[in-house]
XYZ file of C-alpha atoms in Angstrom:
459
model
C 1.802 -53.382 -39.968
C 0.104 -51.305 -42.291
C -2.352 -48.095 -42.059
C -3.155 -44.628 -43.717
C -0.690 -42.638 -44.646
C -2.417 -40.102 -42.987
C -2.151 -42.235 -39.795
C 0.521 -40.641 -37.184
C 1.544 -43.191 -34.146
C 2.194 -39.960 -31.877
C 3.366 -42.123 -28.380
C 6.296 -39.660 -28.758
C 3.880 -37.130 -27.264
C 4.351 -39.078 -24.301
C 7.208 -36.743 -23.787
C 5.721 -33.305 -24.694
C 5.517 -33.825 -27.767
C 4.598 -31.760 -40.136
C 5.284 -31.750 -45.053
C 5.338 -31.570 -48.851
C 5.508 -28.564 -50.435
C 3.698 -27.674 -53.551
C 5.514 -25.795 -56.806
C 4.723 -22.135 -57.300
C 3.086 -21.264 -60.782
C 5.183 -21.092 -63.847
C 6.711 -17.963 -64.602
C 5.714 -17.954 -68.038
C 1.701 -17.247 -66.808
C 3.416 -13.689 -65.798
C 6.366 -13.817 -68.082
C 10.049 -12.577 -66.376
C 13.019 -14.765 -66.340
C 12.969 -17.827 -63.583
C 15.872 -16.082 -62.047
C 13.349 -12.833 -61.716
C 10.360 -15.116 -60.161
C 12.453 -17.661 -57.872
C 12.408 -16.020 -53.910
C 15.782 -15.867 -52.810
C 16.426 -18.948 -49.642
C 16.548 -17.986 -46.282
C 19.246 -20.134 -44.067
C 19.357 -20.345 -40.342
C 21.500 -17.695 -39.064
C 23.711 -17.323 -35.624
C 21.324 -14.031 -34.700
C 22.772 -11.086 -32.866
C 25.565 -11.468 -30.460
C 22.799 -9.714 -28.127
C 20.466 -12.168 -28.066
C 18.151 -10.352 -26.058
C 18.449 -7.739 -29.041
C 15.097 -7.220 -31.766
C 15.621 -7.108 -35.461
C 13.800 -4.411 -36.926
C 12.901 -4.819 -40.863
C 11.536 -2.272 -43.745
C 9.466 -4.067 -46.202
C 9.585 -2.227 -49.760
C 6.870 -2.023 -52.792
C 9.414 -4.869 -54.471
C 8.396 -7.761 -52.162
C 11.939 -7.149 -50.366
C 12.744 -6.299 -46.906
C 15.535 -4.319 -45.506
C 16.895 -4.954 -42.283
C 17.034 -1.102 -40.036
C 20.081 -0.648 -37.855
C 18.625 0.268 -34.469
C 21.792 -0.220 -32.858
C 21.501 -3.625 -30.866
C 18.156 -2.266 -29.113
C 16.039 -4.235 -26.725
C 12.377 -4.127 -26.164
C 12.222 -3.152 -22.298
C 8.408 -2.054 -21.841
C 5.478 -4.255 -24.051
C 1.462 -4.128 -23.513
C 0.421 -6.703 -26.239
C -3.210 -5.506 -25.591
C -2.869 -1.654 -25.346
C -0.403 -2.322 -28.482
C 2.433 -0.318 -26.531
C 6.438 -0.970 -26.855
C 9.122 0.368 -25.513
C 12.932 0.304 -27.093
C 16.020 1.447 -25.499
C 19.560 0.948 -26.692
C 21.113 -2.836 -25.972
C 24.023 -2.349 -23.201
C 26.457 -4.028 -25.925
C 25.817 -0.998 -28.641
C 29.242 -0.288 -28.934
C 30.484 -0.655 -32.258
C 26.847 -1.339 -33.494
C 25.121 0.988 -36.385
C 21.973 2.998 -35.808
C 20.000 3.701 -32.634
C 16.189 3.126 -31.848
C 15.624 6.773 -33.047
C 15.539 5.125 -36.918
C 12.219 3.559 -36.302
C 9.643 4.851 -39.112
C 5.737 3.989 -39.282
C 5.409 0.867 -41.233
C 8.737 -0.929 -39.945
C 8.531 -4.290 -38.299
C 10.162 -5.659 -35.058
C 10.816 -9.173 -34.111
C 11.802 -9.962 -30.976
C 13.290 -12.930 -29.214
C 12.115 -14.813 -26.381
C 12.738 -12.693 -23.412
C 11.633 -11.586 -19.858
C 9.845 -8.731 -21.664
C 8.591 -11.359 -23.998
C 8.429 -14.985 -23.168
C 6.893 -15.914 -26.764
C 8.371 -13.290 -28.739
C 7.179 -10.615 -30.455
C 6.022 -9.723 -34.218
C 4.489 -6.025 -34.558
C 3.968 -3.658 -37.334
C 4.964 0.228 -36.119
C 2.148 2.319 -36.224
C 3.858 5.472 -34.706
C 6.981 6.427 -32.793
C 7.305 8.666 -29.948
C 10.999 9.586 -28.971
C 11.536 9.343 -25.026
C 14.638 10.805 -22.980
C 17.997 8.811 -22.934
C 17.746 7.479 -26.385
C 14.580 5.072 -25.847
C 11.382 5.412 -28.180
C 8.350 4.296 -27.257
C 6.292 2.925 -30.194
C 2.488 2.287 -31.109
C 1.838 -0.993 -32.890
C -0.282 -3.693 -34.519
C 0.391 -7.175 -35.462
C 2.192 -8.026 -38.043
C 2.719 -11.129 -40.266
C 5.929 -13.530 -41.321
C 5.357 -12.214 -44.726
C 5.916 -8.312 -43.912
C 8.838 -9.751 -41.793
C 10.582 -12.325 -44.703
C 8.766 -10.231 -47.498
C 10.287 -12.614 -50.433
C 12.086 -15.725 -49.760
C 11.862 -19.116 -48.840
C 12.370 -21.433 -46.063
C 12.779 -25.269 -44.732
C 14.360 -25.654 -41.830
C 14.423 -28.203 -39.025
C 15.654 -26.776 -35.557
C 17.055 -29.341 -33.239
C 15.689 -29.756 -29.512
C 17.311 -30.489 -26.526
C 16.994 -31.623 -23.190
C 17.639 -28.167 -22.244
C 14.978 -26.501 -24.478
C 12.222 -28.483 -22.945
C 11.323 -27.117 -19.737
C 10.059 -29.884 -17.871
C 8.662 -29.734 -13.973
C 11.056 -31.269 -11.397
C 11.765 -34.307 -12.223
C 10.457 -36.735 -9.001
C 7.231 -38.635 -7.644
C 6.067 -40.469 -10.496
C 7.905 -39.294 -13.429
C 11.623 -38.757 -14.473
C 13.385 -37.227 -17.373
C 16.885 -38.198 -18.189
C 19.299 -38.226 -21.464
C 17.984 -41.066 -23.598
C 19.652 -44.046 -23.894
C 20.576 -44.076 -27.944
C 21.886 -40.237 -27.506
C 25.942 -39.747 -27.078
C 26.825 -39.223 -24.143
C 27.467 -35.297 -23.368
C 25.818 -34.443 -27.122
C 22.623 -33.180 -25.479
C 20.635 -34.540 -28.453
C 17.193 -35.896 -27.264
C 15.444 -36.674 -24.016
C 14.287 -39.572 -22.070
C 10.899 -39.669 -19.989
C 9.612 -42.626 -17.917
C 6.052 -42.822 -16.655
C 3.684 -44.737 -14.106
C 0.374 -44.424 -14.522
C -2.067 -44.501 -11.542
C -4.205 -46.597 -11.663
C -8.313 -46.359 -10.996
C -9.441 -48.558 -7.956
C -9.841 -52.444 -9.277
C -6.943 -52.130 -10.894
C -3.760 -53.718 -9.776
C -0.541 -54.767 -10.718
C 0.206 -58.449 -11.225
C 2.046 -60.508 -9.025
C 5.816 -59.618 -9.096
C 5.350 -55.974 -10.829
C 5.232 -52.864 -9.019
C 3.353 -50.935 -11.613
C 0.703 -51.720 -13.397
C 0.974 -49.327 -16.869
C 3.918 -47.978 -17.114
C 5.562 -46.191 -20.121
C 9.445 -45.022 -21.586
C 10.242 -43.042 -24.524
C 13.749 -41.741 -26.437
C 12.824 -38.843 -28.563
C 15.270 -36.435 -30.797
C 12.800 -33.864 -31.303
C 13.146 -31.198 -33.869
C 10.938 -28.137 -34.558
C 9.407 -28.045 -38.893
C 9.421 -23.867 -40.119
C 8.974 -23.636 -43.796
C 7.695 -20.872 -45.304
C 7.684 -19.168 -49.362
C 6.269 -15.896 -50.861
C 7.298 -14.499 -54.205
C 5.023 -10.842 -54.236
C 4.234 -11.642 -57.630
C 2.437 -14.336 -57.338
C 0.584 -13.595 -53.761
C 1.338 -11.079 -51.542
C 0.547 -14.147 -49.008
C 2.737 -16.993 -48.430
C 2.271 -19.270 -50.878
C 3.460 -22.188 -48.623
C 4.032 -22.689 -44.678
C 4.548 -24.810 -42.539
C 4.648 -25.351 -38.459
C 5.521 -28.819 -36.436
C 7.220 -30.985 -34.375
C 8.705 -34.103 -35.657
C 10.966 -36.904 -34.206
C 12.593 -40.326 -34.537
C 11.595 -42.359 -31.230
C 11.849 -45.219 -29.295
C 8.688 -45.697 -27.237
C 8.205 -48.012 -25.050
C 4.059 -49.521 -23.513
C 3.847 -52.159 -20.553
C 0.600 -53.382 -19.235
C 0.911 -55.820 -16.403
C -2.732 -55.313 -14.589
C -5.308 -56.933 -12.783
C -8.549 -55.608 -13.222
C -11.767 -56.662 -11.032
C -14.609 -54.612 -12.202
C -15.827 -52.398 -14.886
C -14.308 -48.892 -15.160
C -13.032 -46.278 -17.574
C -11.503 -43.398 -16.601
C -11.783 -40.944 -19.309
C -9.057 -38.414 -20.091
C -7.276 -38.157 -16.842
C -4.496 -35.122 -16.719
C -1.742 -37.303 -15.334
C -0.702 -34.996 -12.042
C 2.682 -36.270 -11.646
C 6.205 -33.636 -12.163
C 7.070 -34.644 -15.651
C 3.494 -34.234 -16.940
C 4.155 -30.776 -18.224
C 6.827 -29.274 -21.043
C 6.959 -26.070 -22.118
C 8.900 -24.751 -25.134
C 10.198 -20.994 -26.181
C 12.541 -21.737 -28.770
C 13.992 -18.666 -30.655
C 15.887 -19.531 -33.990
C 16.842 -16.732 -36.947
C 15.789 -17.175 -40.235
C 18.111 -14.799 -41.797
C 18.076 -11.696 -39.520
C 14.689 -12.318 -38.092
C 14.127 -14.300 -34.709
C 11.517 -16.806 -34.882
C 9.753 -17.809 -32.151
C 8.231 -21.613 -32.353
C 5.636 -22.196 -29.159
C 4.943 -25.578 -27.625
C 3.034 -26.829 -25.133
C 2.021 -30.368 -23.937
C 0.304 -32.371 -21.068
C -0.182 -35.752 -20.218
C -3.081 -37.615 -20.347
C -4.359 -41.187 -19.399
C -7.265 -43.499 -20.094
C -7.816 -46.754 -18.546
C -11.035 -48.786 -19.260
C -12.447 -52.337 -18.826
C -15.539 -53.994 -19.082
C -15.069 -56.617 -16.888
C -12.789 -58.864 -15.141
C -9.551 -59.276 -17.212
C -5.389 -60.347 -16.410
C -2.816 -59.054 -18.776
C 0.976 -58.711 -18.686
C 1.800 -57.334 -22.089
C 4.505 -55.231 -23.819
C 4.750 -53.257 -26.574
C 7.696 -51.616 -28.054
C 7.439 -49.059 -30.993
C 10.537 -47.537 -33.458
C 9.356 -44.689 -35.863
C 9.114 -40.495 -36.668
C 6.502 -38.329 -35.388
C 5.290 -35.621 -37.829
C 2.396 -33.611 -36.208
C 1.604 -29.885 -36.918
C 0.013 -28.219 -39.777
C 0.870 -27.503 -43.542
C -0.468 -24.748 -46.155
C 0.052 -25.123 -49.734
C -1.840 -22.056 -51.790
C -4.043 -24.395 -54.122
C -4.990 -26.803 -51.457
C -5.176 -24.409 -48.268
C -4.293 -25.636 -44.719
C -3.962 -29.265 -43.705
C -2.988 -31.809 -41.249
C 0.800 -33.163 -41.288
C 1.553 -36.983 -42.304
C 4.441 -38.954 -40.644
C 5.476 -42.348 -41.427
C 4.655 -45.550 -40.920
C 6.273 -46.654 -37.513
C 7.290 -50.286 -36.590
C 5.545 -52.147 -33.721
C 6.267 -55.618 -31.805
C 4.439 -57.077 -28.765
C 5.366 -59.822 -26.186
C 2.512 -60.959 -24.076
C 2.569 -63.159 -21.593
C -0.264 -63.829 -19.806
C -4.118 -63.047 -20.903
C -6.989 -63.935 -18.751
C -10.799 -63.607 -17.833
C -13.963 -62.399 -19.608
C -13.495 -58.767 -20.645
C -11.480 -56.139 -23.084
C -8.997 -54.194 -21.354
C -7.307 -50.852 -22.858
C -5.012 -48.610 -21.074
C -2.599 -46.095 -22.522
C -0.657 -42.835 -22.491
C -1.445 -40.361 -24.292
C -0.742 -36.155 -24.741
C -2.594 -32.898 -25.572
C 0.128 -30.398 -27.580
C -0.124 -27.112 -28.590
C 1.779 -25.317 -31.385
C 2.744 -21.746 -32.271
C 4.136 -19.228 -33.451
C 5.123 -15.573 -31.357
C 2.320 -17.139 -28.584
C 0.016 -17.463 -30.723
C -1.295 -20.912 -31.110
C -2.196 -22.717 -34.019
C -2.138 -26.062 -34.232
C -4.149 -28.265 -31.291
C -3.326 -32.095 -30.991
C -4.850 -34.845 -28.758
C -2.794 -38.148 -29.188
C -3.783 -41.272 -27.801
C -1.747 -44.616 -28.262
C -2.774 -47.396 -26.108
C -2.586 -51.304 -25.697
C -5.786 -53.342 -25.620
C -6.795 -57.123 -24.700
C -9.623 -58.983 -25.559
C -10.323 -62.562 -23.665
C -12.873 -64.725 -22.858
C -11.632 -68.004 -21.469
C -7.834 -68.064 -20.094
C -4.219 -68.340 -21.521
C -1.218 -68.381 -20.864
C 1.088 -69.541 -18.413
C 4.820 -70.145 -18.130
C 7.028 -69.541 -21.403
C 9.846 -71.441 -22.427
C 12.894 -70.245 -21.842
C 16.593 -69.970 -23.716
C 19.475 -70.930 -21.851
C 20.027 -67.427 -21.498
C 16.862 -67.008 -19.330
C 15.489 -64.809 -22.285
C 11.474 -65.720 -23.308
C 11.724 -67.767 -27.023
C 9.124 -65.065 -28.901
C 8.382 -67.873 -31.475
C 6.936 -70.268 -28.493
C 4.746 -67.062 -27.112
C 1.733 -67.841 -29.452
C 2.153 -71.670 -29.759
C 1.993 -71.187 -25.660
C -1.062 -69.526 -25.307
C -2.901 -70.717 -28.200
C -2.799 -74.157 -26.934
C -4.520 -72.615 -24.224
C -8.695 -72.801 -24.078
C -9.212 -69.227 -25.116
C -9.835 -66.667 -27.582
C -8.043 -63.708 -27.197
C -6.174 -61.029 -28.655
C -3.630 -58.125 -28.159
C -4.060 -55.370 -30.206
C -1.880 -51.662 -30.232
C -3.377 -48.727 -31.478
C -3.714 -45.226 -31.605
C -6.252 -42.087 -31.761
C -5.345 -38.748 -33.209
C -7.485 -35.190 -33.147
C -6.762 -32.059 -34.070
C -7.516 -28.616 -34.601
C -6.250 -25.513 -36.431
C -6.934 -22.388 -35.560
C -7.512 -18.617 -37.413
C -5.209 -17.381 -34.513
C -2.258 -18.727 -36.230
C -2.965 -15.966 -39.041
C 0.883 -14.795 -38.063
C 1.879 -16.748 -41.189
C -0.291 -14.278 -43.504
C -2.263 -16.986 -45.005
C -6.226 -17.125 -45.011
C -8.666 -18.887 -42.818
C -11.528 -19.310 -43.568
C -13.245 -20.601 -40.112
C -12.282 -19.366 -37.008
C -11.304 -23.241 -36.109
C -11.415 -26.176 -38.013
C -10.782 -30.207 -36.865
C -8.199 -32.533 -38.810
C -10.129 -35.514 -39.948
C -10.027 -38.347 -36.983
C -7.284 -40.675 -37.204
C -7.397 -43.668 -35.569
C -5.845 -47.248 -36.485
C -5.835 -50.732 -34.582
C -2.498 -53.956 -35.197
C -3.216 -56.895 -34.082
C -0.038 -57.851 -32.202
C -0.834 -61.342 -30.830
C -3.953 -63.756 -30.643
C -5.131 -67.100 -30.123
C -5.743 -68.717 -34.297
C -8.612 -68.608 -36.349
């Protein structure tokens, strides 16, 4: 199965759910020694033992920041619109340096994901105003990753487990559990199972109690990169922000449909429809905040009277987010090319049928979204005539896949069973967190959409 290398098969977005990097200039343009002109890295760190604690950072006219000791304070008051912020000494300060009192105009706070701040926060100090008891309340404006890093460079990829996803109750239609490939106890990955209702004239064949139905094991990880050297650009001169993850995602049709129908994009109202992400990691002493935010979708539509019980079963990594490189500006995120198999069984009637699963994610930075995707994998029959019928079987009771085709192209029929996939996106200015330059307010990723042939009656 080939396609674009820009193709992404996202069904991992089923679950609530990227990127070269280009070389800076050569040194020589500027002259300086490579040593002089190379951004020191930036690992992940443990953060504070506070971890409700900000990090407050001085940038300098050398591209460098230095972190302030404020004495394990916590932001307590915030008004992101009136650009208002409140610090008062952490309750663990014991032992720790400095107080809130050595806040200065210019100075930068990051802040965790908190009650104060469920997204985190990234401001610039405009003023400070000393309050009783040790707190200082502070004026502010937004800031950028680049007066937070200053000079330095970044590539990290940030784990996510069942426990970072915050997923509705899991009952009445949907249910999340550890996936099946994870260790047991490692918390590594999820597991979500779906059925999809179903418009009327559509029912499930005899002997299944669903009609579409999908599974998926994800390991998903959150993509940060990010590089400045200040001589160079006083912007970023690469960045990146994504989700990516090996799955295991599993597509079964087994519907009977009477009558002509499509349903659109259907938000699928069922618990585990909705995951929500606030995940906090440091990049040296500064907490990062990485947003996301998914839904389900579904889309069922036929043009006339069809039968199909189909699977489909896909292996591969989702990459999906955005990427900037300074000579080539902002772009979409490429993954690779995943592996797909089908088994049908049984296709019938006079019509194309195409149902699927799909998901619309959002991804960010501090609350600020950036990155928009609308992923749409689906299964699809065409027929006109009927085929199929009972398959061989081993000994085992296990269906021989190499007598499937032979089966139903002996069959009077032409048919086929196709998998594919649809993928739209957007960026957006509001994502200007990252420092970098945009030059529309929002912009669309070209359209990617790709169709395999799984199975089909011969030429």
């Amino acid at each position: 199965m080939k396609f674009s290398r820009r193709s992404l098969l996202v069904p991992v977005l089923l679950a609530g759910m990227a990127v070269p990097l280009a070389a800076l200039p050569a040194s020589a343009a500027t002259g300086g020694s490579d040593g002089d002109r190379t951004p020191p890295s930036l690992s992940l760190g443990d953060g504070p033992s506070d971890k409700q604690s900000v990090t407050v950072v001085r940038p300098n006219a050398e591209g460098k920041t230095g972190q302030v000791q404020v004495g394990g304070a916590r932001l307590t008051g915030y008004d992101a619109s009136g650009g208002h912020a409140v610090l008062s000494a952490g309750s663990s300060s014991n032992g720790v340096k400095g107080s809130p009192a050595e806040l200065r105009a210019g100075d930068v706070i990051a802040g965790p994901a908190t009650a104060v701040t469920p997204q985190g926060v990234l401001v610039k100090v405009k003023a400070v105003h000393p309050q009783p008891g040790g707190s200082v309340s502070v004026d502010t404006e937004s800031a950028t990753l680049a007066d937070a890093l200053g000079d330095g460079k970044a590539d990290v990829h940030v784990p996510l487990t069942a426990a970072d996803l915050k997923v509705k109750s899991p009952d009445g239609g949907g249910k999340v559990s550890a996936p099946q490939s994870a260790p047991q106890g490692s918390g590594q990955g999820i597991r979500f199972d779906v059925d999809v209702p179903m418009p009327s004239g559509v029912k499930p064949t005899e002997g299944h109690s669903s009609a579409l139905k999908g599974h998926l094991d994800l390991k998903p990880e959150m993509l940060f990169a990010y590089e400045r050297a200040h001589w160079y650009s006083v912007q970023p001169s690469k960045a990146t922000i994504g989700l990516a993850a090996d799955y295991d995602y599993g597509f079964a049709a087994h519907a009977e449909g009477t009558a002509s129908y499509d349903t659109g994009h259907k938000p699928l109202h069922i618990p585990a429809a909705e995951v929500d992400v606030n995940k906090t990691v440091w990049v040296g002493p500064v907490p990062i905040v990485l947003n996301l935010k998914v839904n389900y979708f579904y889309d069922i539509s036929a043009d006339g009277k069809v039968t199909l019980d189909a699977e489909q079963d896909t292996k591969g990594r989702l990459e999906v987010g955005a990427k900037y490189e300074a000579d080539k500006g902002w772009s979409a995120l490429s993954g690779t090319e995943p592996t797909t198999t089908g088994t049908p069984t049984r296709v019938e009637g006079s019509a194309t049928l195409k149902g699927g699963v799909g998901t619309h994610a959002e991804l960010g930075l501090y609350g600020a979204v950036g990155v928009a995707a609308d992923v749409m994998p689906y299964l699809k029959a065409t027929v006109h005539g009927t085929a199929g019928g009972e398959q061989p079987k081993d000994p085992k009771g296990v269906q021989d896949p190499k007598s499937i085709n032979k089966t139903l192209n002996d069959a009077k029929a032409d048919w086929a069973l196709y998998g594919g996939g649809e993928l739209t996106g957007s960026f957006f200015a509001r994502l200007n967190v990252f420092g970098t330059k945009v030059l529309d307010k929002t912009w669309d990723f070209p359209k990617v959409s790709y169709e395999h042939k799984l199975a089909g009656s011969q030429a």
